[in-house]
Coordinates of C-alpha atoms and ligand atoms in Angstrom, one line a residue:
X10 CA -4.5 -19.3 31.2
X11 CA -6.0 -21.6 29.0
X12 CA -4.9 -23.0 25.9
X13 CA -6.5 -21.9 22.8
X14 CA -6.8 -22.3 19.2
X15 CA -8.6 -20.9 15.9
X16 CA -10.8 -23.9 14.7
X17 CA -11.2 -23.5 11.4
X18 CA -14.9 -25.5 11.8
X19 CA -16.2 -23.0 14.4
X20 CA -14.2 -20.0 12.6
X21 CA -13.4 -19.6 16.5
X22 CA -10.8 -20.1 19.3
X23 CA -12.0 -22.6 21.0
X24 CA -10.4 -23.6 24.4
X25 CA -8.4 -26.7 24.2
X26 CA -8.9 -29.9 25.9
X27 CA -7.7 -33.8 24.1
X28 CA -10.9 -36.3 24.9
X29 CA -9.3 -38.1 27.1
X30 CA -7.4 -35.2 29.1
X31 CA -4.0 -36.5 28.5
X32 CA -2.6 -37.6 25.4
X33 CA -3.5 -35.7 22.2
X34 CA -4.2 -37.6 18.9
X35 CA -3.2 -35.6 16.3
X36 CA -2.7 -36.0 12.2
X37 CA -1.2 -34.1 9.8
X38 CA -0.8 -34.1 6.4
X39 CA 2.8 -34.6 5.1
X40 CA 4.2 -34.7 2.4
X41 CA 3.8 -35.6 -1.4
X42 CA 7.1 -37.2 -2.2
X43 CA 7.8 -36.2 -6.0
X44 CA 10.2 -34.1 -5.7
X45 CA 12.2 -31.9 -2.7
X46 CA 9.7 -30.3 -0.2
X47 CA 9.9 -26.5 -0.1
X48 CA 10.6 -24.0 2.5
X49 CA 6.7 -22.8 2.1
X50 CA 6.2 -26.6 2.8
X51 CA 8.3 -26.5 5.5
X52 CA 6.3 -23.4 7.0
X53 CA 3.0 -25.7 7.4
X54 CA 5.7 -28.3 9.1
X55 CA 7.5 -25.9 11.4
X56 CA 4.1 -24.9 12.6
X57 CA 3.5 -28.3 13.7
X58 CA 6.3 -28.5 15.3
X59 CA 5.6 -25.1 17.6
X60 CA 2.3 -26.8 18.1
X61 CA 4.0 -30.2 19.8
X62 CA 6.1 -28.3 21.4
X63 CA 3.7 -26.1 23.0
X64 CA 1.4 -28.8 23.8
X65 CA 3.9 -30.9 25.8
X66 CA 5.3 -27.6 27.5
X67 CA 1.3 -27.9 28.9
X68 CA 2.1 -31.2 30.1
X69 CA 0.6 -33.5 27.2
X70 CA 1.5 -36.4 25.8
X71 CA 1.3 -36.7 21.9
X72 CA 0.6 -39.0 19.7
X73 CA 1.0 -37.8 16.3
X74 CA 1.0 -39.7 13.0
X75 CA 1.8 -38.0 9.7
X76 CA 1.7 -39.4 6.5
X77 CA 3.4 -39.8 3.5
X78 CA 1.7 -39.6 -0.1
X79 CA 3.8 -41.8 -1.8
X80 CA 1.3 -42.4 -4.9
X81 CA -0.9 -39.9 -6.6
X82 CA -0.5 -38.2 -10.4
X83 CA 2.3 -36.2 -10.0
X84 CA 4.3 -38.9 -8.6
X85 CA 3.3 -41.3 -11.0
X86 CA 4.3 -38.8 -14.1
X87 CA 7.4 -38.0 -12.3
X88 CA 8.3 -41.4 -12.2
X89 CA 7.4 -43.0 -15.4
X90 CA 9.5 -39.4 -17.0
X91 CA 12.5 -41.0 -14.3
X92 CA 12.4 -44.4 -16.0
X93 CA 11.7 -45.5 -12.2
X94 CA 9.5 -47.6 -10.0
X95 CA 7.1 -44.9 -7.8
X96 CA 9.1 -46.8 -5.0
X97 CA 12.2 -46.2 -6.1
X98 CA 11.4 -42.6 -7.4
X99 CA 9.9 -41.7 -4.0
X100 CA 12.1 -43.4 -1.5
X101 CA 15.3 -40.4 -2.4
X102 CA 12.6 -37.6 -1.7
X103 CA 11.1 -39.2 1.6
X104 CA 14.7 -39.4 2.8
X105 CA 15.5 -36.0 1.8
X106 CA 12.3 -34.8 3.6
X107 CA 13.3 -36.4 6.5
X108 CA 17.3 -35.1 6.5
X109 CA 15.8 -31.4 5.8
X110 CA 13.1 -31.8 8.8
X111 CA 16.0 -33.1 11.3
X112 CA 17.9 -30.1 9.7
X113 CA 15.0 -27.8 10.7
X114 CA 14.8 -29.5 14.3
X115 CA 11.0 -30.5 13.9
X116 CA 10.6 -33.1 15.9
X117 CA 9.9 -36.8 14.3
X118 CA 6.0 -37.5 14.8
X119 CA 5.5 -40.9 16.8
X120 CA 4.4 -42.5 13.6
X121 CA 5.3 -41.5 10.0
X122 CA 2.3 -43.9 7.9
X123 CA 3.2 -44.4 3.8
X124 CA 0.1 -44.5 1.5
X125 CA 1.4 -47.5 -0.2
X126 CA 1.7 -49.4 2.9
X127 CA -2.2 -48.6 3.8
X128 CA -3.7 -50.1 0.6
X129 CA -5.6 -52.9 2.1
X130 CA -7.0 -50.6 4.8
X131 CA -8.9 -48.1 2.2
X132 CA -10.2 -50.7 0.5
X133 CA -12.0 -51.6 3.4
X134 CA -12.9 -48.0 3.8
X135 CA -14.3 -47.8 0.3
X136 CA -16.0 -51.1 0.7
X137 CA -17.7 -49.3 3.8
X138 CA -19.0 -46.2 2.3
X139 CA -20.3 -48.9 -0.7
X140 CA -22.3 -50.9 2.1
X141 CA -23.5 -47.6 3.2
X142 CA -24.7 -46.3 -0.7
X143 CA -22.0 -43.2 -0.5
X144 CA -20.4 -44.7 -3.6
X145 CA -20.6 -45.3 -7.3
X146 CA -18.9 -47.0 -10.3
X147 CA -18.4 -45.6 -13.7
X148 CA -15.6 -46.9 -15.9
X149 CA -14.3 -49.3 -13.0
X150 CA -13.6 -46.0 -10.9
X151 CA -15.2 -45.8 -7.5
X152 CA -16.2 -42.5 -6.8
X153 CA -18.0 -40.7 -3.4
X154 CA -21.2 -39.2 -4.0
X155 CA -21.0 -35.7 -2.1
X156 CA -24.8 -35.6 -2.6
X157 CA -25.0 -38.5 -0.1
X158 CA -23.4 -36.3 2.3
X159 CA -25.6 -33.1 3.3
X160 CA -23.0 -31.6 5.3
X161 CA -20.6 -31.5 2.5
X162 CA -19.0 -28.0 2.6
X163 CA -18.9 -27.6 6.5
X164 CA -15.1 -27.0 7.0
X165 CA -14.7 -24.7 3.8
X166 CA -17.9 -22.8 4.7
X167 CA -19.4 -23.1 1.2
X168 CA -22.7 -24.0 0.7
X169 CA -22.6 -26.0 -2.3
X170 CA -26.4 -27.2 -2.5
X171 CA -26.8 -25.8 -6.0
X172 CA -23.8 -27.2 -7.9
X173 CA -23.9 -30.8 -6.4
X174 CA -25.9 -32.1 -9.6
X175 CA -23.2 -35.2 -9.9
X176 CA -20.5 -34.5 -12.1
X177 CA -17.1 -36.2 -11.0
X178 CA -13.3 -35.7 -11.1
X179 CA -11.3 -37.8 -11.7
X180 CA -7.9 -36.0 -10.4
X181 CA -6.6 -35.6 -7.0
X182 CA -6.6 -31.9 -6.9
X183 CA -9.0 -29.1 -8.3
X184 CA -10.5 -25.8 -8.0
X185 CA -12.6 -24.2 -5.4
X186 CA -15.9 -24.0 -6.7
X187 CA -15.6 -27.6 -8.0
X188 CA -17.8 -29.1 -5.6
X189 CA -17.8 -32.5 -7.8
X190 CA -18.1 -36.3 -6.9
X191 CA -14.3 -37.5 -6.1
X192 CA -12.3 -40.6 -6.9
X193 CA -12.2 -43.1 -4.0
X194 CA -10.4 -45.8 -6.4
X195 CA -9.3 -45.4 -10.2
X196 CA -9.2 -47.8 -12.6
X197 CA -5.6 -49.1 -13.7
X198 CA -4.2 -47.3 -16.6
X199 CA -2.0 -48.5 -18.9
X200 CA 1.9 -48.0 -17.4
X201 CA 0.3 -47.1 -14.2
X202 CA 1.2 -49.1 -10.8
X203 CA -1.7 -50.8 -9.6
X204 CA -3.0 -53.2 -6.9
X205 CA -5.3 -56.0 -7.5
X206 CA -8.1 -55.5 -5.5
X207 CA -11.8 -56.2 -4.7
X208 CA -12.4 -53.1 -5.7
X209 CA -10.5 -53.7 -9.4
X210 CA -7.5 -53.4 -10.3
X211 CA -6.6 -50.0 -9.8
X212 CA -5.0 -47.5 -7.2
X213 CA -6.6 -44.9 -4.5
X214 CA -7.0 -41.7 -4.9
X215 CA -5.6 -39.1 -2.9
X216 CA -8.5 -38.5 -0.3
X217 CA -8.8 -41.7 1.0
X218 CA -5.6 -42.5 2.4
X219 CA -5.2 -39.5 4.8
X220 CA -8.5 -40.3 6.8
X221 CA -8.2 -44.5 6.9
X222 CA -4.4 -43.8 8.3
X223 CA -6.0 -41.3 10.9
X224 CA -8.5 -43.8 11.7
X225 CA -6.7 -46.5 11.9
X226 CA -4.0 -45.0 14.6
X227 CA -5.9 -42.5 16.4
X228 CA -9.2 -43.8 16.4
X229 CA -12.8 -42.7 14.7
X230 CA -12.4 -39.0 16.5
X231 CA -9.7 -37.5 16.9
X232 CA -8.8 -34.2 18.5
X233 CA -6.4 -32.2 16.3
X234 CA -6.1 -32.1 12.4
X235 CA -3.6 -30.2 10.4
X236 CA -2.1 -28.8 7.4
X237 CA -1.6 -25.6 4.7
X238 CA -4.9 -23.4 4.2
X239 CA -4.7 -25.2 0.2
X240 CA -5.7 -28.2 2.0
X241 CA -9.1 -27.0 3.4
X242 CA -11.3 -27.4 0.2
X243 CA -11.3 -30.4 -1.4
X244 CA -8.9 -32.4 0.5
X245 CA -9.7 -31.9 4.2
X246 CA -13.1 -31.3 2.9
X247 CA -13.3 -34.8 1.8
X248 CA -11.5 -36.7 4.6
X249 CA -14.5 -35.5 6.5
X250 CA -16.8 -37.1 4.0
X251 CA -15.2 -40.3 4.0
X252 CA -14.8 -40.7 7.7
X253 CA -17.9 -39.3 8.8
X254 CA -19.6 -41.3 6.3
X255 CA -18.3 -44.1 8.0
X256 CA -18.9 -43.8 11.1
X257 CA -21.4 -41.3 12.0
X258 CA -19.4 -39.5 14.5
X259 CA -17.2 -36.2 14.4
X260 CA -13.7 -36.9 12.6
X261 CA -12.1 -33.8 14.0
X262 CA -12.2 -31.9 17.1
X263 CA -10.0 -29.2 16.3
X264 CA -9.2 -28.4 12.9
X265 CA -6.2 -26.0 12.4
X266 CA -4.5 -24.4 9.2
X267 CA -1.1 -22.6 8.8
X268 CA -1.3 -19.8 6.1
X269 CA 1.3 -19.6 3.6
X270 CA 4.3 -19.0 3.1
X271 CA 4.6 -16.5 0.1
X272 CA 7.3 -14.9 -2.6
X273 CA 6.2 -11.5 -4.2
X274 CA 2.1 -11.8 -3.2
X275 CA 1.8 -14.8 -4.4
X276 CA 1.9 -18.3 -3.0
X277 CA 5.1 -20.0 -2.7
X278 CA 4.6 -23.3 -5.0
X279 CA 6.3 -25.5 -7.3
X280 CA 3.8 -25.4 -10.3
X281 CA 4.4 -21.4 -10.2
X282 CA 8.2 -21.9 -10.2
X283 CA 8.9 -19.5 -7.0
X284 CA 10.3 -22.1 -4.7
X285 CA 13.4 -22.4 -2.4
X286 CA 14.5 -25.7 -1.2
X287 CA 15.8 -26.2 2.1
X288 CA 19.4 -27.3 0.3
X289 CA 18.8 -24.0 -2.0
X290 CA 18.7 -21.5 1.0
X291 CA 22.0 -23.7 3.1
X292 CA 24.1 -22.8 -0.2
X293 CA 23.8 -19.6 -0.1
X294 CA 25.4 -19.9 3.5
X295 CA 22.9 -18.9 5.8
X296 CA 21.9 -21.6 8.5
X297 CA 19.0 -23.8 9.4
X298 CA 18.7 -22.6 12.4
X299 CA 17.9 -19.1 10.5
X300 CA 15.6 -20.3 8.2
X301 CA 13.7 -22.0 11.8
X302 CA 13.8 -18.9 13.1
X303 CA 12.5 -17.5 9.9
X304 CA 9.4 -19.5 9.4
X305 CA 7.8 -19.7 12.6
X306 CA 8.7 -16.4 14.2
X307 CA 5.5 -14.9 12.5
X308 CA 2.1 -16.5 14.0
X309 CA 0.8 -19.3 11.7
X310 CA -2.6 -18.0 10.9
X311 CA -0.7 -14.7 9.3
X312 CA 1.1 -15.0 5.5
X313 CA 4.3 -14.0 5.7
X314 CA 6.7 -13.2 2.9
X315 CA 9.9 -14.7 2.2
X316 CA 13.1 -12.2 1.0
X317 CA 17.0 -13.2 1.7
X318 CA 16.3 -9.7 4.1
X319 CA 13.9 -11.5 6.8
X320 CA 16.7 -14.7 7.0
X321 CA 19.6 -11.9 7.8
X322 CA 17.3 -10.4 10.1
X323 CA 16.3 -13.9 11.9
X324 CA 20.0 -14.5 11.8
X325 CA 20.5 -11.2 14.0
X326 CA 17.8 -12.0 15.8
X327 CA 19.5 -15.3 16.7
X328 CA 22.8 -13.6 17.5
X329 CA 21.3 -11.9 20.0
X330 CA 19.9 -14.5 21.6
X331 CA 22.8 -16.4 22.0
X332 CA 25.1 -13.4 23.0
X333 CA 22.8 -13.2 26.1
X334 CA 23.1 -16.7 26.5
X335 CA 27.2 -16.0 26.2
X336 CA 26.7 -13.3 28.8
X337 CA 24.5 -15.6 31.5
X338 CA 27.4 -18.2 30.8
X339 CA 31.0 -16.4 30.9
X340 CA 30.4 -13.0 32.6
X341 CA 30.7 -12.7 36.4
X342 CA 28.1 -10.6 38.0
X343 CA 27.9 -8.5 41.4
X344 CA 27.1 -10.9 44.2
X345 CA 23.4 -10.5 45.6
X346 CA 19.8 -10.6 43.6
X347 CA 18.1 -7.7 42.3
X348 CA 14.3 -8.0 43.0
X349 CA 13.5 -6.0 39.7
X350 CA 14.9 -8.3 37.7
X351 CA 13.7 -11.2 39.5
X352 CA 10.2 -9.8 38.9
X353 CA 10.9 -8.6 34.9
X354 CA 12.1 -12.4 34.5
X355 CA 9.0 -13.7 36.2
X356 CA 6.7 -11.7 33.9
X357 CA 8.6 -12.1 30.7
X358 CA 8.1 -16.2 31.3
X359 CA 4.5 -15.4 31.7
X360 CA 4.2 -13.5 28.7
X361 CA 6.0 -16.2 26.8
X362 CA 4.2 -18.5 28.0
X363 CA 0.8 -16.2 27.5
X364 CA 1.5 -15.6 23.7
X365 CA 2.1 -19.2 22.6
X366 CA -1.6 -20.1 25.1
X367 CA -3.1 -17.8 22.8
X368 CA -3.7 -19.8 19.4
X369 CA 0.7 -19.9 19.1
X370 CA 1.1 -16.4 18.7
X371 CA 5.2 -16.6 18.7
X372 CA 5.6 -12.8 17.5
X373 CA 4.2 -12.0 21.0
X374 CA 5.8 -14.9 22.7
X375 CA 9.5 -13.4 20.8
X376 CA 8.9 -10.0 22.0
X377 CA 8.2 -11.0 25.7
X378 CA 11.8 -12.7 25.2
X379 CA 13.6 -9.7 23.7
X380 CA 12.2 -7.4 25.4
X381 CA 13.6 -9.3 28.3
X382 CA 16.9 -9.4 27.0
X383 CA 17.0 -5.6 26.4
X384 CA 16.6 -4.6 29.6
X385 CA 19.1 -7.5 31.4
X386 CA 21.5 -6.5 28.9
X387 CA 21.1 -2.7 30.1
X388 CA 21.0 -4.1 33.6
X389 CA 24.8 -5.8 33.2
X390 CA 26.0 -3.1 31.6
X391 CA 25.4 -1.0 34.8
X392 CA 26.4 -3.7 37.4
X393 CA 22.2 -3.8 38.5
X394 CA 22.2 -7.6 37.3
X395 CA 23.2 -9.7 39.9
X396 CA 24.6 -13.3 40.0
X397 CA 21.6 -14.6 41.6
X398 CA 19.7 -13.3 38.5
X399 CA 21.2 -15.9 36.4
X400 CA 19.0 -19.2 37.3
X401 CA 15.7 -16.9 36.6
X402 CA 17.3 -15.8 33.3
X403 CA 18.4 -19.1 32.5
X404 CA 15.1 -20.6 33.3
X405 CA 13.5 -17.9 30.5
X406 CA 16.2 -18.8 27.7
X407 CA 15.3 -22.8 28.6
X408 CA 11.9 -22.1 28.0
X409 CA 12.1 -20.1 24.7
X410 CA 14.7 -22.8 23.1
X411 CA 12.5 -26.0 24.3
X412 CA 10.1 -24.3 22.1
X413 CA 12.2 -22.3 19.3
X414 CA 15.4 -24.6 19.6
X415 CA 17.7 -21.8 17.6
X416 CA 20.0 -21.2 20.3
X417 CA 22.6 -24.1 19.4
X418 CA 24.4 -23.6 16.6
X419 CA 24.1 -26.8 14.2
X420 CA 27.6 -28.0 13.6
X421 CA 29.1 -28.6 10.1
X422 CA 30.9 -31.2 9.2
X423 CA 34.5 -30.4 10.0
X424 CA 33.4 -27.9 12.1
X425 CA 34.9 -27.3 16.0
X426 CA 32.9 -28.3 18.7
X427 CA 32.5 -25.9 21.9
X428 CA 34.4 -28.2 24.0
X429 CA 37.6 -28.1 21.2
X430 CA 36.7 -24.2 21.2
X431 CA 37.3 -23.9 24.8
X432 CA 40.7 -26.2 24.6
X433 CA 42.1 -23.6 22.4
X434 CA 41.0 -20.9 24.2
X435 CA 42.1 -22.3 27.4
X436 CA 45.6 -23.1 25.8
X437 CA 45.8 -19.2 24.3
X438 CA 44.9 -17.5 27.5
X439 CA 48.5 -20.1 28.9
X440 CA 50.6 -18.7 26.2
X441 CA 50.2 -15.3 26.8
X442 CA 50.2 -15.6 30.6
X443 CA 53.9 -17.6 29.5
X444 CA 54.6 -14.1 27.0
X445 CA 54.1 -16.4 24.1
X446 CA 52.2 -14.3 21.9
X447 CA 53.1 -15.9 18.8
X448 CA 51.2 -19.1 19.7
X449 CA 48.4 -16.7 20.9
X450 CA 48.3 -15.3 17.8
X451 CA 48.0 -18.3 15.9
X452 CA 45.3 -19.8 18.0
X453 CA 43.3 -16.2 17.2
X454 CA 44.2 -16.9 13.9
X455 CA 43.0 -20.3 13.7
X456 CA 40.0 -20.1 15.3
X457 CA 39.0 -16.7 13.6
X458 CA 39.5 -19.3 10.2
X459 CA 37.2 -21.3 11.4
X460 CA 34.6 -18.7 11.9
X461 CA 35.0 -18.4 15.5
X462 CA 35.1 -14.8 17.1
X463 CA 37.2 -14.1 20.5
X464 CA 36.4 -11.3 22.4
X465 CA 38.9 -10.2 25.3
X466 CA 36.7 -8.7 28.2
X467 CA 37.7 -7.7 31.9
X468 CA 36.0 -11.0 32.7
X469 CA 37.9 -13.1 30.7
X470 CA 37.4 -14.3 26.7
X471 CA 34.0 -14.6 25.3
X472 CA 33.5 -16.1 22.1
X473 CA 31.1 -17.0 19.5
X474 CA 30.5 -18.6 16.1
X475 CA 30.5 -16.2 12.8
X476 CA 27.2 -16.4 11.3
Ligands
AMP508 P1 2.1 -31.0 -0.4 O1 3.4 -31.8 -0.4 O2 1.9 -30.2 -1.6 O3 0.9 -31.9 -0.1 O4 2.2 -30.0 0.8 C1 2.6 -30.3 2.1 C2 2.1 -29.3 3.1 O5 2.7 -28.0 2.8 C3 0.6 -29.1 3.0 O6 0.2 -28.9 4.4 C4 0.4 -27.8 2.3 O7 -0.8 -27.1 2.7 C5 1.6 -27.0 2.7 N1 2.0 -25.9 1.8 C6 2.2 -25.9 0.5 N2 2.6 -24.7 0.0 C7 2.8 -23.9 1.1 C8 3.2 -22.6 1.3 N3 3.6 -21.8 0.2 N4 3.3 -22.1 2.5 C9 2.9 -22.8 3.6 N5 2.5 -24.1 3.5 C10 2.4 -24.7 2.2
ZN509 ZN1 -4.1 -35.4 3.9

């Protein structure tokens, strides 16, 4: 089957294929580092990280670069309110973003590219769209000129040919139907950092940074483009001005945007006050691998609304999951194979497979999984599962967690390891073979402190971690 995704462009799926067959070249736009990242942040991020996923399970190679805004107004405010530098003020949030995505499993792009480390390269930019008469100047500001630019409006879908009369903003972010000229370069304020410059003394705006660091790691097209539906008009709107204007040639093959995540109907955002952090959500005890489970377990192009009730049910849903997993591992089966569930195996993989091919539907791709699990489960419990139905059920759980990665439990500090858990529960099954069932006891006890369960079947002890 082939692999396809909604382009927001074409407002289509659209098969998928990288230019040069291989590798794919893909940007996304990370974070701006002012303060922690959000879990409805972290829903745009964990999409990504489905997509990677997905795309190597196809056999691809990636090469991804995100970036990090680490100057733009809010910082800026946030940092001159801190007493700080912006590099001081944003280097505690990068790292935080960082801990919470390796908390979160998403996997590290190949290159992570700061705005402040890219100066010199959008000046160059700017200076470009200058040679080529995209640009103006008022009050030492360079801004673009969207009337230089007929297809302005192409990703959004707005047709903005009445109200392109050549106003300008000055900010980084604004409304919908403000189709207005936007900053390239601002003038130094007073207080504010700047860079000395051909271009002034001054700092970039927001726009420019995200398609000169594209550019300039992944060449003049590339073939996948990401981020939060917010980002469609201006921003993404404008990258495609500034690097089309450049160059004359497509910035984007595939453009694709995760919807969010939301609180109540509305948005989940930090100017409206609704947010969770990741830290927020891991003090109230429930773990990252839930919150994983959580945000990508509905496909990307739906909303999907947070409550504390969808993380218990991803949380069940992950116990499940890994008591099959606890069954494949401990439980001895009937010798022999059963061809139905050789074939239900075969098919469920399929399906997996089928539902994340299909523009990463994971709901589908999940209930191919558990609706797997049901019937193996029912299977065992009547002796129809054999032991040479393990590898094929194995195979299916491999699949899912290369792609979900929720069935290992992360380990907190102080926490037992499985090998320690097995010690003890070697060293408890001893004791009562040896009719000491006051050290038995205690290892119960201990363990049962710890959070871990024991369970004393006809096959031996099965245990798991209390979630
Ligand atoms: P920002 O740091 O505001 O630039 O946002 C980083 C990423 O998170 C962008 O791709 C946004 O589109 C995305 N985003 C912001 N709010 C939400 C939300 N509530 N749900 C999903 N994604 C979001
Ligand atoms: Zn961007």
């Amino acid at each position: 089957m082939p692999l396809r995704f909604y382009n927001t462009l074409t407002q289509q799926l659209e098969e998928f294929q990288p230019q040069d067959g291989k590798t794919v070249r893909m940007y996304t736009c990370g974070p701006t580092v002012y303060h922690y990242v959000h879990i409805g942040n972290f829903r745009t991020f964990s999409f990504q990280d489905i997509l990677r996923r997905t795309l190597r399970a196809r056999g691809y190679a990636l090469d991804h670069v995100m970036n990090v805004t680490d100057v733009e107004d809010k910082i800026i405010r946030a940092s001159m309110a801190a007493g700080q530098t912006i590099q001081e003020y944003t280097a505690q949030y990068t790292r935080a973003f960082l801990d919470d995505a390796a908390l979160l499993r998403l996997e590290r792009p190949e290159r992570i590219a700061f705005a402040t480390e890219h100066i010199n390269d959008m000046v160059v930019a700017i200076e470009g769209l200058a040679a080529r008469k995209h640009t103006y100047v008022s009050d030492g500001s360079v801004y673009f000129r969207i009337a230089s630019f007929p297809q302005y409006g192409r990703l959004s879908h707005t047709n903005f040919s009445g109200n392109i009369a050549g106003a300008r903003v000055e900010v980084d972010e604004y409304e919908k139907d403000d189709a207005r000229d936007f900053v390239l370069w601002k003038a130094r304020k007073p207080g504010e950092p700047a860079w000395d410059t051909p271009l002034g003394d001054g700092r970039p705006g927001w726009h420019i940074e995200c398609s000169v660091m594209a550019q300039k790691y992944l060449g003049q097209t590339i073939d996948i483009h990401t981020g939060g539906v917010d980002l469609i008009f201006p921003h993404h709107e404008n990258e495609i001005a500034q690097a089309e204007a450049l160059t004359g040639k497509p910035f984007v093959k595939y453009w694709l945007h995760a919807e969010h995540l939301m609180v109540e109907g509305q948005k989940m955002s930090k100017s409206l006050g609704n947010f969770f952090t990741l830290r927020d959500i891991l003090e109230k005890g429930y773990s990252p691998e839930a919150i994983r489970y959580l945000l990508v377990s509905a496909p990307y192009r739906k909303q999907l609304n947070f409550t504390f009730d969808g993380l218990k049910a991803a949380t069940t849903s992950i116990d499940r999951l890994r008591n099959f997993d606890l069954r494949l591992r401990n439980e001895r089966f009937p010798e022999g194979l059963n061809p139905q569930m050789q074939e239900r195996a075969a098919a469920a993989l399929t399906a997996f497979h089928a539902g994340l091919d299909e523009d990463l539907n994971t709901a589908d791709a999940l209930a191919a999984i558990f609706e797997f699990i049901r019937d193996a489960n029912t299977a065992m419990d009547s002796g129809e599962f054999k032991s040479g139905d393990t590898p094929a059920a194995r195979d299916l759980l491999t699949a899912f967690d290369s792609i979900f990665d929720v069935l290992k439990p992360t380990v907190q500090e102080g926490a037992l390891s499985d090998a320690e858990i097995e010690e003890l529960i070697k060293e408890r099954t001893q004791a009562k073979k040896s009719k000491n069932f006051s050290r038995a006891d205690a290892i119960r006890s201990e363990l049962l402190e710890k959070g871990i369960i024991l369970e004393d079947t006809k096959d031996g002890v099965r245990w798991k971690r209390k979630s």
